[in-house]
Tab-separated table of C-alpha atoms in Angstrom:
chain	number	residue	atom	x	y	z
A	1	MET	CA	0.020	-0.181	0.120
A	2	THR	CA	1.449	3.354	-0.800
A	3	PRO	CA	1.374	6.063	1.517
A	4	GLY	CA	-1.933	7.662	-0.070
A	5	HIS	CA	-4.058	4.741	0.704
A	6	ILE	CA	-2.907	4.365	3.863
A	7	ALA	CA	-3.891	7.941	4.561
A	8	LEU	CA	-7.349	7.598	2.971
A	9	TRP	CA	-7.999	4.155	4.800
A	10	THR	CA	-7.133	5.901	7.892
A	11	ILE	CA	-9.439	9.346	6.931
A	12	LEU	CA	-12.383	7.011	5.867
A	13	GLY	CA	-12.052	5.051	9.066
A	14	VAL	CA	-12.195	7.452	11.404
A	15	ALA	CA	-14.950	9.053	9.967
A	16	LEU	CA	-16.818	5.917	9.800
A	17	VAL	CA	-16.136	5.641	13.891
A	18	ILE	CA	-17.530	9.336	14.082
A	19	SER	CA	-20.424	8.613	11.618
A	20	VAL	CA	-21.574	5.180	13.623
A	21	VAL	CA	-21.084	7.010	17.130
A	22	THR	CA	-23.123	10.176	16.156
A	23	ASP	CA	-25.955	7.595	14.427
A	24	VAL	CA	-25.994	5.594	17.931
A	25	MET	CA	-26.407	8.639	19.812
A	26	ARG	CA	-28.668	10.824	18.211
A	27	ARG	CA	-30.177	8.486	15.164
A	28	GLU	CA	-28.624	11.007	12.690
A	29	ILE	CA	-25.313	10.492	10.628
A	30	LEU	CA	-23.469	13.644	10.162
A	31	ASP	CA	-23.544	15.003	6.456
A	32	VAL	CA	-20.629	17.277	7.260
A	33	VAL	CA	-18.580	14.321	7.780
A	34	THR	CA	-20.071	11.861	5.243
A	35	TYR	CA	-20.376	13.797	1.794
A	36	PRO	CA	-16.545	15.563	1.843
A	37	LEU	CA	-15.142	12.234	2.722
A	38	MET	CA	-17.183	10.558	-0.121
A	39	ALA	CA	-15.758	13.205	-2.385
A	40	VAL	CA	-12.262	13.111	-1.323
A	41	GLY	CA	-12.711	9.081	-1.638
A	42	LEU	CA	-13.817	9.414	-5.136
A	43	GLY	CA	-11.246	12.027	-6.034
A	44	VAL	CA	-8.251	9.681	-4.378
A	45	ARG	CA	-9.620	6.817	-6.422
């Protein structure tokens, strides 16, 4: 894996944890976290 892939997976993993914790606590997923990271993931890919 290249350093870019490692960074991407780390960022996506952190975003997933934040989204899951938020969803469990408030029953909503933060779009502020989800949409920008989806765009970054698609851009890096």
